Coordinates of C-alpha atoms in Angstrom, one line a residue:
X1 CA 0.0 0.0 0.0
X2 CA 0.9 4.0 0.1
X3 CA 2.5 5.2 2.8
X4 CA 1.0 3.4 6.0
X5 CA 1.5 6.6 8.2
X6 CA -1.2 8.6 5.8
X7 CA -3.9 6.6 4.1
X8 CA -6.0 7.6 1.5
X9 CA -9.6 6.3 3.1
X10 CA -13.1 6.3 1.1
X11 CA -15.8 5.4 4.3
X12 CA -18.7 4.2 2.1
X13 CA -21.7 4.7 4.0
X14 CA -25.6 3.7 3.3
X15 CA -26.4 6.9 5.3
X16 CA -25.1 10.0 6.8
X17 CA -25.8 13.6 7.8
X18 CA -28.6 15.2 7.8
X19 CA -29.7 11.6 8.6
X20 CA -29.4 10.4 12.7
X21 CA -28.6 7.4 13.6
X22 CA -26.0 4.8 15.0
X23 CA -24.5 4.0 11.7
X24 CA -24.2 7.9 10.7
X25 CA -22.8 8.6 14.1
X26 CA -20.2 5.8 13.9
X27 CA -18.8 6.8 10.3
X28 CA -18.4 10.7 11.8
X29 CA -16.1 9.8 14.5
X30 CA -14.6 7.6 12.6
X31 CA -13.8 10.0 9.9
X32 CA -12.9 12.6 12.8
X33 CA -10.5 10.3 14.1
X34 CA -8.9 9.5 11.3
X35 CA -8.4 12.5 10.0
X36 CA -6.8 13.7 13.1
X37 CA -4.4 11.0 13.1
X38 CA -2.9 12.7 9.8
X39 CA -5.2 10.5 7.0
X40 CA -6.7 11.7 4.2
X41 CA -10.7 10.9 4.5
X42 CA -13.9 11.1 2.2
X43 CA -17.6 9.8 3.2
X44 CA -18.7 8.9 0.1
X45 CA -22.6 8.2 1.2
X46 CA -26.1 7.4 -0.8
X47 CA -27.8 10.4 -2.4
X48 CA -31.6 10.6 -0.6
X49 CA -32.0 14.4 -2.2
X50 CA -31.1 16.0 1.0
X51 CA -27.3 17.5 2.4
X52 CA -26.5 19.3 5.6
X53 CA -26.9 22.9 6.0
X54 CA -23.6 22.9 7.4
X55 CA -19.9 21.3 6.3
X56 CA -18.6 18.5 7.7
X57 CA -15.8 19.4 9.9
X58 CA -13.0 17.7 11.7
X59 CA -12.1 18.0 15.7
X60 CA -9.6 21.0 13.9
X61 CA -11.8 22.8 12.2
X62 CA -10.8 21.4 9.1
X63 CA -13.9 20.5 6.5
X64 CA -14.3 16.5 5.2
X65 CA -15.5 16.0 1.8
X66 CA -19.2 14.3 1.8
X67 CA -20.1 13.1 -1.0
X68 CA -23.4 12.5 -2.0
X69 CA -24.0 9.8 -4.9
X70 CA -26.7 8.5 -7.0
X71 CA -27.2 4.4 -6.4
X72 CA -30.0 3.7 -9.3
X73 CA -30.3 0.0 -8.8
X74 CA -32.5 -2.4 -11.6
X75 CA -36.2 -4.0 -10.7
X76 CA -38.3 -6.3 -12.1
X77 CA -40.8 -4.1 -13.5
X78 CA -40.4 -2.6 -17.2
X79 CA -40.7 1.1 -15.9
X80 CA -38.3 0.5 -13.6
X81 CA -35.5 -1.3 -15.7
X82 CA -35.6 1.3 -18.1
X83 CA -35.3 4.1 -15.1
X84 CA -32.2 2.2 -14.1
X85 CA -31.1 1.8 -17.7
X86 CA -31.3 6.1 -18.1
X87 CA -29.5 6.7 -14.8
X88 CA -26.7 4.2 -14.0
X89 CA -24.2 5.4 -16.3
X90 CA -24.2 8.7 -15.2
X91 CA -24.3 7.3 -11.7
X92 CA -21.4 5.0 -12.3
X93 CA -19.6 8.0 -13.7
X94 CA -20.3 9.7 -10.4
X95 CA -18.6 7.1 -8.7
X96 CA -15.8 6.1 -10.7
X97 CA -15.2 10.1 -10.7
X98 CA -14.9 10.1 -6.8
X99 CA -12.7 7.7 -6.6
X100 CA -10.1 9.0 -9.4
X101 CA -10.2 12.1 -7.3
X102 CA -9.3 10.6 -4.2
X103 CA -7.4 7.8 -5.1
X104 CA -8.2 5.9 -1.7
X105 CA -6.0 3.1 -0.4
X106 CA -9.0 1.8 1.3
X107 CA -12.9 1.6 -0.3
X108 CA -14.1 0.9 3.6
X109 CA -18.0 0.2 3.4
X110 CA -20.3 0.2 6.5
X111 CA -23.9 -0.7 6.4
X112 CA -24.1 -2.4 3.1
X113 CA -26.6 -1.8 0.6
X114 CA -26.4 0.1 -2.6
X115 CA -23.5 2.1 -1.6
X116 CA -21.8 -1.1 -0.9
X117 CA -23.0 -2.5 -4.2
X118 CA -21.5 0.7 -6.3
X119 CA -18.1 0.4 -3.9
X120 CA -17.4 -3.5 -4.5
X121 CA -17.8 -3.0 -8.3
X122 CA -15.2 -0.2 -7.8
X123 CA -13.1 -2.6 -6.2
X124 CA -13.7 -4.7 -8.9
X125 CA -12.2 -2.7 -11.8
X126 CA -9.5 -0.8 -9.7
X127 CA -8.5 -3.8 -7.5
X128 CA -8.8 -0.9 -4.7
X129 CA -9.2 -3.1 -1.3
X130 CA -12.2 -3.8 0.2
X131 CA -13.5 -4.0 3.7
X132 CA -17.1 -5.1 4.4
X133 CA -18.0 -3.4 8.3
X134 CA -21.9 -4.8 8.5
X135 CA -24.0 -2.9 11.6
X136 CA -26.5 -5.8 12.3
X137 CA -28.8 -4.0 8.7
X138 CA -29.5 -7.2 7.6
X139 CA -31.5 -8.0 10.6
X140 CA -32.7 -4.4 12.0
X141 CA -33.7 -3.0 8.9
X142 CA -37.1 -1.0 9.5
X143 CA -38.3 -2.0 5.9
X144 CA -37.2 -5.3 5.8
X145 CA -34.8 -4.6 2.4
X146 CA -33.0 -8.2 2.4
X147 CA -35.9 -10.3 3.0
X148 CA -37.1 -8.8 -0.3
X149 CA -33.9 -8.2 -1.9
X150 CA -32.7 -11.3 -3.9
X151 CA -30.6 -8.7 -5.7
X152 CA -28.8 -6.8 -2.3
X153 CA -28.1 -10.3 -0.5
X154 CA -26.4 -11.9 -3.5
X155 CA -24.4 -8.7 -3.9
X156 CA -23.1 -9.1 -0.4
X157 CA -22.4 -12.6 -0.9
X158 CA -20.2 -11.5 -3.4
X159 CA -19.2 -8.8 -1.3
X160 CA -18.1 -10.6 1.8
X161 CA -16.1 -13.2 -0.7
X162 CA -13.7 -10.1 -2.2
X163 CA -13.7 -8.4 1.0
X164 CA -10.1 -8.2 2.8
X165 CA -11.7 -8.3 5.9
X166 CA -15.5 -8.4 7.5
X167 CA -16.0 -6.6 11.0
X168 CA -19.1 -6.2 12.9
X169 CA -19.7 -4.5 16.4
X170 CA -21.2 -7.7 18.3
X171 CA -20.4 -11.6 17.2
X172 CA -24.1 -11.7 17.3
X173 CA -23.7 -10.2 13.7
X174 CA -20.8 -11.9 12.5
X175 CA -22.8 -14.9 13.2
X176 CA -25.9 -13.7 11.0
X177 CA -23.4 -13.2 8.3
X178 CA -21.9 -16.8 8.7
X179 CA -25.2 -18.2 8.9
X180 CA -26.8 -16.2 6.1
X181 CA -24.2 -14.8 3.5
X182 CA -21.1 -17.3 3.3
X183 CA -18.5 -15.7 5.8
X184 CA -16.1 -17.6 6.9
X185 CA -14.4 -15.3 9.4
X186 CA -14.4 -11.9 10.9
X187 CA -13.2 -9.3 13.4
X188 CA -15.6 -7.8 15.7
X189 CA -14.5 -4.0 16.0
X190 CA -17.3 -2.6 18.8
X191 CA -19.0 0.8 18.5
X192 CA -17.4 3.4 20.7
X193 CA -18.8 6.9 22.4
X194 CA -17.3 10.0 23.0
X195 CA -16.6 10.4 26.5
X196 CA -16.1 14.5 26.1
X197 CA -19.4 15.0 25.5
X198 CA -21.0 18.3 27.3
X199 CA -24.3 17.9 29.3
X200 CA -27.1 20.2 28.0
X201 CA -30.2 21.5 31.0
X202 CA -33.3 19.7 30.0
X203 CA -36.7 20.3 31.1
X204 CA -37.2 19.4 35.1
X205 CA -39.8 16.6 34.4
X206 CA -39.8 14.5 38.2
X207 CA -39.1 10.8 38.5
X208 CA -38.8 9.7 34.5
X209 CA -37.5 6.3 32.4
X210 CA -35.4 7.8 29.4
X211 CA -35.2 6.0 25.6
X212 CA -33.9 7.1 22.4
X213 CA -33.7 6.0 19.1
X214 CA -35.2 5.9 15.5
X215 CA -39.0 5.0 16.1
X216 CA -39.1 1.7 14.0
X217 CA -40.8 -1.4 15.0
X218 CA -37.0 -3.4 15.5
X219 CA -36.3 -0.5 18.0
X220 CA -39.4 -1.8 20.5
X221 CA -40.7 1.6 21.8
X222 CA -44.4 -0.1 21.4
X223 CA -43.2 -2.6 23.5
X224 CA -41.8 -0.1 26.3
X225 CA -45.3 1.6 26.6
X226 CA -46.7 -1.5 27.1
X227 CA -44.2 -2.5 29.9
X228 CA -44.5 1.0 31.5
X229 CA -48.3 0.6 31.3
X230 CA -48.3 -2.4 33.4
X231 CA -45.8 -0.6 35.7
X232 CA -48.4 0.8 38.4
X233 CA -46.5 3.8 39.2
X234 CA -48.1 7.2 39.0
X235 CA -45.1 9.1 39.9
X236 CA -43.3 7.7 37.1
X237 CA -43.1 9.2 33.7
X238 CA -41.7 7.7 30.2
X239 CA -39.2 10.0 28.1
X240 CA -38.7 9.0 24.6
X241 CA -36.2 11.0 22.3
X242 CA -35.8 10.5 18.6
X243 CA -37.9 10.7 15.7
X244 CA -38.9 7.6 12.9
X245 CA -41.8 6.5 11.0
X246 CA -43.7 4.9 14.0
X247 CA -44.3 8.2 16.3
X248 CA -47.6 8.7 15.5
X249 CA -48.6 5.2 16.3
X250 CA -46.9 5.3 19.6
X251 CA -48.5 8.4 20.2
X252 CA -51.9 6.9 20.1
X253 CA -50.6 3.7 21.8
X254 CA -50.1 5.8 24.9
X255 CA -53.4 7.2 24.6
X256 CA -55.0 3.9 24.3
X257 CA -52.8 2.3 27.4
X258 CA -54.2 5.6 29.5
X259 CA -50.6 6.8 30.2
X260 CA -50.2 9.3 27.2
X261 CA -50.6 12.3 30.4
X262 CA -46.8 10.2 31.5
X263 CA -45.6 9.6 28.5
X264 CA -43.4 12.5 26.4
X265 CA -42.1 12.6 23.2
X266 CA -39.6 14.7 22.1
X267 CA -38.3 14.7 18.8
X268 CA -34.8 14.4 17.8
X269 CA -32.1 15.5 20.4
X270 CA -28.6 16.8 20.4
X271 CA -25.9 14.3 21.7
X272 CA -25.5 16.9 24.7
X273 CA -29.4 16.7 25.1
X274 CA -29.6 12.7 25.4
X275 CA -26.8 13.2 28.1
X276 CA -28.9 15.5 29.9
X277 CA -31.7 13.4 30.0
X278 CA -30.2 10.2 30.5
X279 CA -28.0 11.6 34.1
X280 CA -31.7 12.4 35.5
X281 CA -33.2 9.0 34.4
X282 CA -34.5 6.5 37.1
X283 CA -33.3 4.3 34.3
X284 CA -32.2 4.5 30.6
X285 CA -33.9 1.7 28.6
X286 CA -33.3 0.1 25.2
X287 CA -35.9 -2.2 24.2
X288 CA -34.7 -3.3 21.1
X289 CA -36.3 -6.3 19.4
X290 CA -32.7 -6.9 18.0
X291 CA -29.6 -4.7 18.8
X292 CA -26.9 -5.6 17.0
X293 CA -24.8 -3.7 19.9
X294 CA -26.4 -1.0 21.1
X295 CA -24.7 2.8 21.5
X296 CA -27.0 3.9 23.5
X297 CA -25.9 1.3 26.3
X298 CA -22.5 3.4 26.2
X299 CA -24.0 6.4 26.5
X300 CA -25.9 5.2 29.2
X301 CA -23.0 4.3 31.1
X302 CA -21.3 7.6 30.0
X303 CA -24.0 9.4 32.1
X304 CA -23.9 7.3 35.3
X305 CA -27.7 6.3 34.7
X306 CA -28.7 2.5 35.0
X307 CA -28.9 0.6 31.8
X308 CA -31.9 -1.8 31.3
X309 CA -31.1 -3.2 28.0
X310 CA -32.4 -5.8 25.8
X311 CA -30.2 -9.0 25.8
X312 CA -31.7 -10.0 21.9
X313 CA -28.1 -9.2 20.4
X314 CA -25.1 -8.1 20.7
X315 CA -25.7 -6.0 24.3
X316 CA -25.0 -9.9 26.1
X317 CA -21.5 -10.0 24.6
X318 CA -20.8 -6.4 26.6
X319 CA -22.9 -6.1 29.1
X320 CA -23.0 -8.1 32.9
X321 CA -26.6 -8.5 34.0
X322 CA -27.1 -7.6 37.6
X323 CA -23.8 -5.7 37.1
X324 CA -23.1 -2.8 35.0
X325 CA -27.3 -3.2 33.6
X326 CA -30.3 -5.4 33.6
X327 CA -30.5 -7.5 30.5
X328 CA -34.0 -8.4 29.7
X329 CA -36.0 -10.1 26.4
X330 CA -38.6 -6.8 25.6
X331 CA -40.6 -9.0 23.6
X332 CA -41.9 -10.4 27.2
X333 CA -43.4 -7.2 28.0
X334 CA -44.0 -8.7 32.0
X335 CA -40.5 -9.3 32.3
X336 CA -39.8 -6.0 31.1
X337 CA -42.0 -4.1 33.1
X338 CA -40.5 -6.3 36.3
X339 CA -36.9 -5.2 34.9
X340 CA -38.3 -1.3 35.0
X341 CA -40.0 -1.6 38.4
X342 CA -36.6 -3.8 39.8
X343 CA -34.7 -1.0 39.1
X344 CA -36.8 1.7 40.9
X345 CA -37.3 -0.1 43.9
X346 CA -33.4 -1.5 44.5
X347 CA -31.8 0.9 45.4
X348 CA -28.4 -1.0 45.7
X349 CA -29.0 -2.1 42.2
X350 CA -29.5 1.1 41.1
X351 CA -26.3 2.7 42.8
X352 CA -24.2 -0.7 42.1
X353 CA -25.2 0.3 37.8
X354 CA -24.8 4.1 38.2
X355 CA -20.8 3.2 39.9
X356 CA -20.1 0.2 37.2
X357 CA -21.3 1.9 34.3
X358 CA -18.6 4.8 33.9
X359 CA -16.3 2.5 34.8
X360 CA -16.7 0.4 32.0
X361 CA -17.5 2.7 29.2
X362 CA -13.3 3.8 29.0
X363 CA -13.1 1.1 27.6
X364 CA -15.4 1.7 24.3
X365 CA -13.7 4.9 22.7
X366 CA -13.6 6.2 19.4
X367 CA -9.5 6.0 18.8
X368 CA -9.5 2.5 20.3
X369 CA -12.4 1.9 17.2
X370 CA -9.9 3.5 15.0
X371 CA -6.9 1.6 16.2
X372 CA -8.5 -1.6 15.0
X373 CA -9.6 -0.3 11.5
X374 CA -5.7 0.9 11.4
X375 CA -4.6 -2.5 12.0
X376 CA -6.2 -3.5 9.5
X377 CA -5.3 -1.4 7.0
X378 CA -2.1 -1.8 7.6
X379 CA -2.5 -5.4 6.2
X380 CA -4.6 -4.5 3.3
X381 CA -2.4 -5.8 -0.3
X382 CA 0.2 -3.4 -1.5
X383 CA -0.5 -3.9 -5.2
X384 CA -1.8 -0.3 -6.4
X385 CA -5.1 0.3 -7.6
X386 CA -5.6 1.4 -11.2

């Protein structure tokens, strides 16, 4: 490869900024960290018609090129075939374009779907190296895209077969991938959090449970109401951040359960703002139907509140039950609700997950993320790309 102290890094993500979310979240530090370790880095993400008001900007100051391109894939239908027919080539040109420009050492893809189908055909003709980093999309998809695309699970197939190296936060993924799409191997490389995050004032609400997340049925917010419904306590209130396709319906779930008068939603939330709320939480909970590792956990910890998470995915691999959180299946809304009220009324639990917590989230940081994606490069081929 190029000179190992400065690579030339393409992160190839399925979505990024304006877009929230963990996979958007993880490719920013990512590219932050990187970049402040002397590398040259582009996100090269899908185009959904929308940019940032704002650059992109490094921990310096310093702006990192987005870049925002067109993924036409082909259907079955007629119409649709000769859509794809009219705008791939200037779409591949759009690629192919990006990459002579930067001339990356690296074509690193996370969340793979049509970005990762335009990068591994890049690969392809430039023998650039490839490295496949799934986050747990092709079981937590809200639209359920692989169980209807015959076209996206053969391309990661294929992906996963030319790929240098596969990483995934949890093993709980890796082992999807094994199961599912032909891996043979893989590195799990966890999800970090920034530890320097600044605590915004949020509203004084009393005695509250904290969530956040994208509202989409694998995220198991309906199932939270439920469990907090059955929770008895009048005092208590339910805080959920984040914004997704299912708000409305949750909205009109609380009504229905009676507690919409205890329940709050807020919309999305600054990173300082989810600290704020989470370090006056009886409890932070992520009810996840499957988590294929869970930031939220980390921030959790970050803030000193008490973690009730979900042990469908990845969270068991990182997270103690009785410990540092309470690990609990959401989709038995009793046990759930018994995890919320064990928490409120235990108070040595409580205080034993509020000291554990911080303790263990030093050891989830964005350079130590980095430092494994560097050790990998590091043992990418050296045969230049064309």
């Amino acid at each position: 490869m190029a000179d190992i102290a400065a690579y030339r890094v393409a992160l190839i993500t399925s979505s990024f900024a304006p877009h929230i979310g963990g996979v958007e979240e993880h490719v920013a530090q990512v590219a932050r960290e990187l970049t402040a370790s002397g590398h040259v880095v582009e996100v090269w993400t899908v185009d959904r018609g929308v940019v940032p008001e704002h650059p992109f900007l490094a921990a310096d100051g310093a702006e990192i090129a987005v870049r925002y391109l067109p993924t036409p894939l082909p259907a079955r239908s007629l119409s649709a075939m000769v859509g794809f027919a009219w705008r791939w080539p200037s779409a591949w040109r759009a690629w192919r374009r990006a990459h002579r420009r930067l001339r990356p050492d690296v074509l690193h893809v996370h969340c793979f779907g049509p970005n990762g189908i335009y990068a591994e055909a890049l690969h392809r003709q430039h023998r650039t190296p490839l490295i496949v980093t799934s986050h747990g999309e092709t079981m937590g998809d809200d639209n359920g895209v692989y169980a209807r695309s015959a076209l996206l699970r053969a391309r990661l197939r294929r992906a996963i077969t030319s790929a240098c190296a596969v990483t995934a936060p949890s093993r709980y993924v890796l082992n999807d991938l094994r199961s599912e799409y032909g891996l043979h191997t893989g590195i799990v490389v966890p999800n970090g959090v920034d530890l320097d995050v600044q605590s915004a004032q949020v509203p004084k609400t009393g005695d509250y449970f904290f969530a956040v997340g994208r509202l989409g049925h694998p995220k198991g917010f309906d199932l939270l109401i439920d469990a907090f419904a059955r929770l008895g306590d009048e005092a208590a209130r339910l805080i959920i951040g984040g914004d997704g396709p299912e708000r409305g319906a949750l909205q009109r779930q609380a009504e229905a359960a009676g507690v919409a008068e205890r329940v709050s939603f807020t919309g999305r939330l600054s990173a300082d703002q989810v600290d704020g709320y989470m370090r006056g939480a009886r409890a932070v909970v992520v009810p996840s139907r499957s988590e294929a590792f869970g930031i939220v956990a980390l921030e959790a910890w970050r803030a000193g509140a008490p973690l009730v998470m979900t042990s469908r995915g990845g969270a068991a691999e990182f997270v103690t039950d009785g410990e540092d959180g309470v690990l609990v299946d959401p989709t038995d809304v009793d046990a759930l609700s018994e995890a919320l009220a064990q928490v409120g009324n235990d108070p040595k639990l409580a205080d034993r997950l509020r000291a554990n917590g911080p303790a263990r989230v030093r050891d989830f940081t964005w350079p130590a993320v980095v430092a494994q994606y560097l050790r990998l490069y590091d043992q990418l081929p050296t045969e230049p790309s064309r």
